[in-house]
Amino acid sequence: MDAESIARTVRRLAHEIVERAGGTERLALVGVRRGGVPIAERVARAIEEAEKRVVPVGSVEIALYRDDAATALPDPKIGPSRIDFDVNAREVVLIDDVMQTGRTIRAAIDCLLDYGRPRRVWLAVLLDRGGRELPIAPDFVGRVVQVPDGARLEVKLDDVGFERAICVRSATT
């Protein structure tokens, strides 16, 4: 996907989210650190441009919520979760860049529920590469991609907010 394709996909996701959530009044977006946060911010900007309404955006750090936390990398990059709004009774959309096994999203839901009880939790992903290990499926999908076993799907976004590229890397690179 090139920059225009990513931007178009984000706009489409924003419109689908607003429509299915029944508007923006109780809507909030929560990006999964790290890759989901810039996607959530881009979706929020697209909603604001289309609806002329600001939607709150937060982030969750799931490193300590993972079921493999004890066996993960010896020095994980752990940052803060940031949810500066009341999640109770909201339509919360968890957003991540790539969905595969479902384990990250399970951890993100656990983290989110520590902040309260949303009315509903939706899941939006930019890319769905399949390979589920848990029965978790996204409600909103930018694109379904086929990636060979052992390959890694990387989403590269510029720091200044302009999309660059999505690429597939072999397991050795």
Coordinates of N, CA and C in Angstrom, one line a residue:
M1 N 0.9 -1.2 0.0 CA 0.0 0.0 0.0 C 0.9 1.2 0.0
D2 N 0.6 2.2 -0.9 CA 1.3 3.4 -0.9 C 0.6 4.4 0.0
A3 N 1.1 5.7 0.1 CA 0.6 6.7 1.0 C -0.9 7.0 0.7
E4 N -1.3 7.1 -0.6 CA -2.7 7.5 -0.9 C -3.6 6.3 -0.6
S5 N -3.1 5.1 -0.8 CA -4.0 3.9 -0.5 C -4.2 3.8 1.0
I6 N -3.2 4.1 1.8 CA -3.3 4.0 3.3 C -4.3 5.1 3.7
A7 N -4.1 6.3 3.2 CA -5.0 7.4 3.6 C -6.4 7.2 3.2
R8 N -6.7 6.6 2.0 CA -8.0 6.3 1.6 C -8.6 5.2 2.5
T9 N -7.8 4.2 2.9 CA -8.3 3.1 3.8 C -8.6 3.7 5.1
V10 N -7.8 4.6 5.7 CA -8.1 5.2 7.0 C -9.4 6.0 6.9
R11 N -9.6 6.7 5.8 CA -10.9 7.5 5.7 C -12.1 6.6 5.6
R12 N -12.0 5.5 4.9 CA -13.1 4.5 4.8 C -13.3 3.9 6.2
L13 N -12.3 3.5 6.9 CA -12.5 3.0 8.3 C -13.2 4.0 9.2
A14 N -12.8 5.2 9.1 CA -13.4 6.3 9.9 C -14.9 6.4 9.6
H15 N -15.3 6.4 8.3 CA -16.7 6.4 8.0 C -17.5 5.2 8.4
E16 N -16.9 4.0 8.3 CA -17.6 2.8 8.7 C -17.7 2.8 10.2
I17 N -16.8 3.2 11.0 CA -16.8 3.3 12.4 C -18.0 4.2 12.9
V18 N -18.0 5.4 12.3 CA -19.1 6.3 12.7 C -20.4 5.8 12.4
E19 N -20.6 5.2 11.3 CA -21.9 4.7 10.9 C -22.3 3.5 11.8
R20 N -21.5 2.6 12.0 CA -21.8 1.4 12.9 C -22.0 1.8 14.3
A21 N -21.3 2.8 14.8 CA -21.4 3.2 16.2 C -22.6 4.1 16.4
G22 N -23.2 4.5 15.3 CA -24.4 5.4 15.5 C -24.1 6.8 15.7
G23 N -22.9 7.3 15.2 CA -22.5 8.7 15.4 C -21.3 8.8 16.3
T24 N -21.0 10.0 16.7 CA -19.7 10.2 17.4 C -20.0 10.6 18.9
E25 N -21.2 10.8 19.3 CA -21.5 11.3 20.6 C -20.8 10.5 21.8
R26 N -20.9 9.1 21.7 CA -20.3 8.3 22.8 C -19.1 7.5 22.3
L27 N -18.5 7.9 21.1 CA -17.4 7.2 20.5 C -16.1 7.6 21.1
A28 N -15.2 6.7 21.3 CA -13.8 6.9 21.7 C -12.9 5.9 21.0
L29 N -11.7 6.3 20.6 CA -10.7 5.4 20.0 C -9.6 5.2 20.9
V30 N -9.1 3.9 20.9 CA -8.0 3.6 21.8 C -7.0 2.8 20.9
G31 N -5.8 3.3 20.7 CA -4.8 2.7 19.9 C -4.0 1.7 20.8
V32 N -3.6 0.6 20.2 CA -2.8 -0.4 20.9 C -1.3 0.0 20.7
R33 N -0.6 0.3 21.8 CA 0.8 0.7 21.6 C 1.6 -0.4 21.0
R34 N 2.4 -0.1 20.1 CA 2.9 1.0 19.5 C 2.2 1.2 18.1
G35 N 2.0 0.2 17.3 CA 1.5 0.4 16.0 C 0.1 0.9 15.8
G36 N -0.7 0.7 16.8 CA -2.1 1.1 16.7 C -2.3 2.6 17.0
V37 N -1.4 3.2 17.7 CA -1.6 4.6 18.2 C -1.6 5.5 17.0
P38 N -0.6 5.5 16.1 CA -0.7 6.4 14.9 C -1.9 6.2 14.0
I39 N -2.3 4.9 13.9 CA -3.5 4.6 13.1 C -4.8 5.2 13.8
A40 N -4.9 5.1 15.1 CA -6.0 5.6 15.9 C -6.0 7.2 15.7
E41 N -4.9 7.8 15.8 CA -4.8 9.3 15.6 C -5.3 9.7 14.2
R42 N -4.9 8.9 13.2 CA -5.3 9.2 11.8 C -6.8 9.0 11.6
V43 N -7.3 7.9 12.2 CA -8.8 7.7 12.1 C -9.5 8.9 12.8
A44 N -9.0 9.3 14.0 CA -9.7 10.4 14.7 C -9.7 11.7 13.8
R45 N -8.5 12.0 13.2 CA -8.5 13.1 12.3 C -9.5 13.0 11.1
A46 N -9.6 11.8 10.6 CA -10.5 11.6 9.5 C -12.0 11.8 10.0
I47 N -12.3 11.3 11.2 CA -13.6 11.5 11.7 C -13.9 13.0 11.9
E48 N -12.9 13.7 12.5 CA -13.1 15.1 12.7 C -13.3 15.9 11.4
E49 N -12.5 15.6 10.4 CA -12.7 16.2 9.1 C -14.1 16.0 8.5
A50 N -14.6 14.7 8.6 CA -15.9 14.4 8.1 C -17.1 14.8 8.9
E51 N -16.9 14.7 10.2 CA -18.1 14.9 11.1 C -18.0 16.3 11.8
K52 N -16.9 17.0 11.8 CA -16.7 18.2 12.5 C -16.9 18.1 14.0
R53 N -16.4 16.9 14.5 CA -16.5 16.6 15.9 C -15.2 15.9 16.3
V54 N -14.7 16.3 17.4 CA -13.5 15.7 18.0 C -13.9 14.4 18.8
V55 N -13.2 13.3 18.5 CA -13.4 12.1 19.2 C -12.2 11.8 20.1
P56 N -12.4 11.5 21.3 CA -11.2 11.3 22.2 C -10.4 10.1 21.8
V57 N -9.1 10.2 21.9 CA -8.2 9.1 21.6 C -7.3 8.8 22.8
G58 N -7.1 7.5 23.0 CA -6.2 7.1 24.1 C -5.3 6.0 23.6
S59 N -4.6 5.4 24.5 CA -3.7 4.3 24.1 C -3.5 3.4 25.3
V60 N -3.3 2.1 24.9 CA -3.1 1.1 25.9 C -1.7 0.4 25.7
E61 N -1.0 0.2 26.7 CA 0.2 -0.6 26.7 C -0.1 -2.0 27.2
I62 N 0.2 -3.0 26.4 CA -0.3 -4.3 26.7 C 0.8 -5.3 27.1
A63 N 2.0 -4.8 27.2 CA 3.2 -5.7 27.5 C 3.0 -6.5 28.7
L64 N 2.5 -5.9 29.8 CA 2.3 -6.7 31.0 C 1.0 -7.5 31.1
Y65 N 0.2 -7.3 30.1 CA -1.1 -8.0 30.0 C -1.0 -9.3 29.1
R66 N 0.1 -9.4 28.4 CA 0.2 -10.5 27.5 C 0.3 -11.9 28.2
D67 N -0.2 -12.9 27.6 CA -0.2 -14.2 28.2 C 1.2 -14.8 28.1
D68 N 2.1 -14.2 27.3 CA 3.5 -14.6 27.2 C 4.5 -13.6 27.8
A69 N 4.0 -12.8 28.7 CA 4.8 -11.7 29.3 C 6.1 -12.3 30.0
A70 N 5.9 -13.4 30.6 CA 7.1 -14.0 31.3 C 8.1 -14.6 30.4
T71 N 7.8 -14.9 29.1 CA 8.7 -15.5 28.2 C 9.0 -14.5 27.0
A72 N 8.5 -13.3 27.1 CA 8.8 -12.3 26.1 C 10.2 -11.8 26.1
L73 N 10.5 -10.9 25.3 CA 11.9 -10.3 25.2 C 12.4 -10.0 26.6
P74 N 13.7 -10.1 26.8 CA 14.2 -9.8 28.2 C 14.1 -8.4 28.6
D75 N 14.1 -7.5 27.6 CA 14.0 -6.0 27.9 C 12.9 -5.4 27.0
P76 N 11.6 -5.7 27.3 CA 10.6 -5.2 26.5 C 10.5 -3.6 26.6
K77 N 10.0 -3.0 25.5 CA 9.8 -1.6 25.5 C 8.4 -1.3 26.1
I78 N 8.3 -0.9 27.4 CA 7.1 -0.7 28.0 C 6.9 0.8 28.2
G79 N 5.8 1.3 27.7 CA 5.4 2.7 27.8 C 4.1 2.8 28.6
P80 N 3.6 4.0 28.8 CA 2.4 4.2 29.6 C 1.1 4.0 28.7
S81 N 0.1 3.5 29.4 CA -1.2 3.6 28.8 C -1.7 5.0 29.1
R82 N -2.5 5.5 28.2 CA -3.1 6.9 28.4 C -4.5 6.9 27.9
I83 N -5.4 7.0 28.9 CA -6.8 7.1 28.6 C -7.3 8.2 29.5
D84 N -7.5 9.4 28.9 CA -7.8 10.6 29.6 C -9.3 10.9 29.6
F85 N -10.1 9.9 29.4 CA -11.6 10.1 29.3 C -12.2 8.9 30.0
D86 N -13.5 9.1 30.3 CA -14.2 8.0 31.0 C -14.7 7.0 29.9
V87 N -14.3 5.8 30.1 CA -14.7 4.8 29.1 C -16.1 4.2 29.4
N88 N -16.6 4.4 30.6 CA -17.9 3.8 31.0 C -19.0 4.2 30.0
A89 N -19.7 3.3 29.5 CA -20.9 3.5 28.7 C -20.5 4.0 27.3
R90 N -19.3 4.0 26.9 CA -18.8 4.5 25.6 C -18.8 3.4 24.6
E91 N -18.8 3.8 23.3 CA -18.5 2.9 22.2 C -17.0 3.0 22.0
V92 N -16.2 2.1 22.4 CA -14.8 2.2 22.3 C -14.3 1.3 21.2
V93 N -13.5 1.9 20.3 CA -12.9 1.2 19.2 C -11.4 1.0 19.5
L94 N -11.0 -0.2 19.8 CA -9.6 -0.6 19.9 C -9.0 -0.6 18.5
I95 N -7.9 0.0 18.3 CA -7.3 0.1 16.9 C -5.9 -0.4 17.0
D96 N -5.5 -1.3 16.0 CA -4.2 -1.8 15.9 C -3.8 -1.8 14.4
D97 N -2.5 -1.8 14.2 CA -2.1 -1.8 12.8 C -2.2 -3.1 12.1
V98 N -1.8 -4.2 12.7 CA -1.8 -5.6 12.1 C -2.5 -6.5 13.1
M99 N -3.4 -7.3 12.6 CA -4.0 -8.4 13.4 C -3.5 -9.7 12.9
Q100 N -3.1 -10.6 13.8 CA -2.7 -11.9 13.4 C -3.3 -12.9 14.4
T101 N -2.6 -13.2 15.5 CA -3.1 -14.3 16.4 C -4.3 -14.0 17.2
G102 N -4.4 -12.7 17.6 CA -5.5 -12.3 18.5 C -5.0 -12.1 19.9
R103 N -3.8 -12.5 20.2 CA -3.3 -12.4 21.6 C -3.0 -10.9 22.0
T104 N -2.6 -10.1 21.1 CA -2.4 -8.7 21.4 C -3.7 -8.0 21.8
I105 N -4.8 -8.4 21.0 CA -6.1 -7.8 21.2 C -6.7 -8.3 22.6
R106 N -6.5 -9.5 22.9 CA -7.0 -10.1 24.1 C -6.3 -9.3 25.3
A107 N -5.0 -9.0 25.2 CA -4.4 -8.3 26.2 C -4.9 -6.8 26.3
A108 N -5.1 -6.2 25.1 CA -5.6 -4.9 25.0 C -7.0 -4.7 25.7
I109 N -7.8 -5.7 25.5 CA -9.2 -5.7 26.1 C -9.0 -5.8 27.6
D110 N -8.1 -6.6 28.1 CA -7.9 -6.7 29.6 C -7.4 -5.4 30.1
C111 N -6.5 -4.7 29.4 CA -6.0 -3.4 29.9 C -7.1 -2.4 29.9
L112 N -7.9 -2.3 28.8 CA -9.0 -1.4 28.6 C -10.0 -1.5 29.8
L113 N -10.3 -2.7 30.1 CA -11.3 -3.0 31.1 C -10.9 -2.5 32.5
D114 N -9.6 -2.4 32.7 CA -9.1 -1.8 34.0 C -9.5 -0.3 34.1
Y115 N -9.9 0.3 33.0 CA -10.3 1.7 33.0 C -11.8 1.9 33.2
G116 N -12.5 0.8 33.1 CA -14.0 0.9 33.3 C -14.7 -0.1 32.4
R117 N -16.0 0.2 32.2 CA -16.8 -0.8 31.5 C -17.5 -0.1 30.3
P118 N -16.9 -0.2 29.1 CA -17.5 0.4 27.9 C -18.8 -0.2 27.6
R119 N -19.7 0.5 26.9 CA -21.0 -0.1 26.5 C -20.7 -1.2 25.5
R120 N -19.7 -0.9 24.6 CA -19.3 -1.9 23.6 C -17.8 -1.7 23.3
V121 N -17.1 -2.7 23.0 CA -15.7 -2.6 22.5 C -15.7 -3.2 21.1
W122 N -15.3 -2.4 20.1 CA -15.2 -2.8 18.7 C -13.7 -2.9 18.5
L123 N -13.3 -3.6 17.4 CA -12.0 -3.7 17.0 C -11.8 -3.3 15.5
A124 N -10.8 -2.4 15.3 CA -10.5 -2.0 13.9 C -9.0 -2.2 13.7
V125 N -8.7 -2.8 12.5 CA -7.3 -3.0 12.2 C -7.0 -2.5 10.8
L126 N -5.9 -2.0 10.6 CA -5.5 -1.6 9.2 C -5.3 -2.8 8.3
L127 N -4.6 -3.8 8.8 CA -4.3 -5.0 8.1 C -4.7 -6.3 8.9
D128 N -5.3 -7.2 8.2 CA -5.6 -8.5 8.8 C -4.9 -9.5 8.0
R129 N -3.9 -10.2 8.7 CA -3.1 -11.2 8.0 C -3.5 -12.6 8.3
G130 N -4.6 -12.8 9.1 CA -5.0 -14.2 9.4 C -4.1 -14.8 10.4
G131 N -4.3 -16.1 10.6 CA -3.4 -16.9 11.5 C -3.9 -16.8 13.0
R132 N -5.2 -16.8 13.2 CA -5.7 -16.7 14.6 C -5.4 -17.9 15.4
E133 N -5.1 -17.5 16.7 CA -4.9 -18.6 17.7 C -6.0 -18.4 18.7
L134 N -6.7 -17.3 18.7 CA -7.8 -17.1 19.6 C -9.0 -16.7 18.8
P135 N -10.2 -16.9 19.3 CA -11.4 -16.6 18.5 C -11.8 -15.1 18.6
I136 N -10.9 -14.3 18.1 CA -11.1 -12.8 18.1 C -11.0 -12.4 16.6
A137 N -12.0 -11.6 16.2 CA -12.0 -11.1 14.8 C -12.3 -9.6 14.8
P138 N -11.7 -8.9 13.9 CA -11.9 -7.4 13.8 C -13.3 -7.1 13.3
D139 N -13.9 -6.0 13.8 CA -15.2 -5.5 13.3 C -15.0 -4.6 12.0
F140 N -13.8 -4.0 12.0 CA -13.5 -3.1 10.8 C -12.1 -3.5 10.3
V141 N -12.0 -3.7 9.1 CA -10.7 -4.2 8.5 C -10.4 -3.3 7.3
G142 N -9.2 -2.7 7.3 CA -8.7 -1.9 6.2 C -8.5 -2.8 5.0
R143 N -7.7 -3.8 5.2 CA -7.4 -4.7 4.1 C -6.9 -6.1 4.6
V144 N -7.4 -7.1 4.0 CA -6.9 -8.5 4.3 C -5.7 -8.8 3.4
V145 N -4.6 -9.2 4.0 CA -3.4 -9.5 3.2 C -3.0 -11.0 3.5
Q146 N -2.4 -11.6 2.4 CA -1.9 -12.9 2.6 C -0.4 -12.7 2.7
V147 N 0.2 -13.3 3.8 CA 1.6 -13.2 4.1 C 2.1 -14.6 4.3
P148 N 3.2 -15.0 3.7 CA 3.7 -16.3 3.8 C 4.1 -16.6 5.3
D149 N 4.0 -17.9 5.7 CA 4.4 -18.3 7.0 C 5.8 -17.8 7.3
G150 N 6.1 -17.4 8.5 CA 7.4 -16.9 8.8 C 7.8 -15.5 8.4
A151 N 6.9 -14.9 7.6 CA 7.2 -13.5 7.1 C 6.6 -12.6 8.1
R152 N 7.1 -11.4 8.1 CA 6.7 -10.3 9.0 C 6.0 -9.2 8.2
L153 N 4.9 -8.7 8.7 CA 4.2 -7.6 8.0 C 4.6 -6.3 8.8
E154 N 5.1 -5.3 8.1 CA 5.5 -4.1 8.8 C 4.7 -2.9 8.2
V155 N 4.2 -2.1 9.1 CA 3.6 -0.8 8.7 C 4.6 0.3 9.0
K156 N 5.0 1.0 8.0 CA 6.0 2.1 8.2 C 5.2 3.4 8.0
L157 N 5.2 4.3 9.0 CA 4.5 5.6 9.0 C 5.5 6.6 9.3
D158 N 5.5 7.7 8.6 CA 6.3 8.9 9.0 C 5.9 9.5 10.3
D159 N 6.8 10.1 11.0 CA 6.5 10.7 12.3 C 5.7 11.9 12.1
V160 N 5.7 12.6 11.0 CA 5.0 13.8 10.8 C 3.6 13.6 10.3
G161 N 3.1 12.3 10.2 CA 1.8 12.1 9.9 C 1.5 11.7 8.5
F162 N 2.5 11.6 7.7 CA 2.2 11.2 6.3 C 2.6 9.7 6.1
E163 N 1.7 9.0 5.5 CA 1.9 7.6 5.4 C 3.0 7.3 4.4
R164 N 3.7 6.2 4.6 CA 4.8 5.8 3.7 C 4.5 4.5 3.0
A165 N 4.5 3.5 3.7 CA 4.5 2.2 3.0 C 4.1 1.0 3.9
I166 N 3.6 0.0 3.4 CA 3.4 -1.3 4.1 C 4.2 -2.3 3.3
C167 N 5.0 -3.1 4.0 CA 5.8 -4.1 3.3 C 5.9 -5.4 4.1
V168 N 6.2 -6.5 3.4 CA 6.4 -7.8 3.9 C 7.9 -8.1 4.0
R169 N 8.3 -8.5 5.2 CA 9.7 -8.9 5.4 C 9.8 -10.4 5.7
S170 N 10.9 -11.0 5.2 CA 11.0 -12.4 5.6 C 11.4 -12.5 7.0
A171 N 11.3 -13.7 7.6 CA 11.6 -13.9 9.0 C 13.1 -13.6 9.3
T172 N 14.0 -13.6 8.3 CA 15.4 -13.3 8.6 C 15.8 -11.9 8.5
T173 N 14.9 -11.0 8.0 CA 15.3 -9.6 7.9 C 14.6 -8.7 8.9

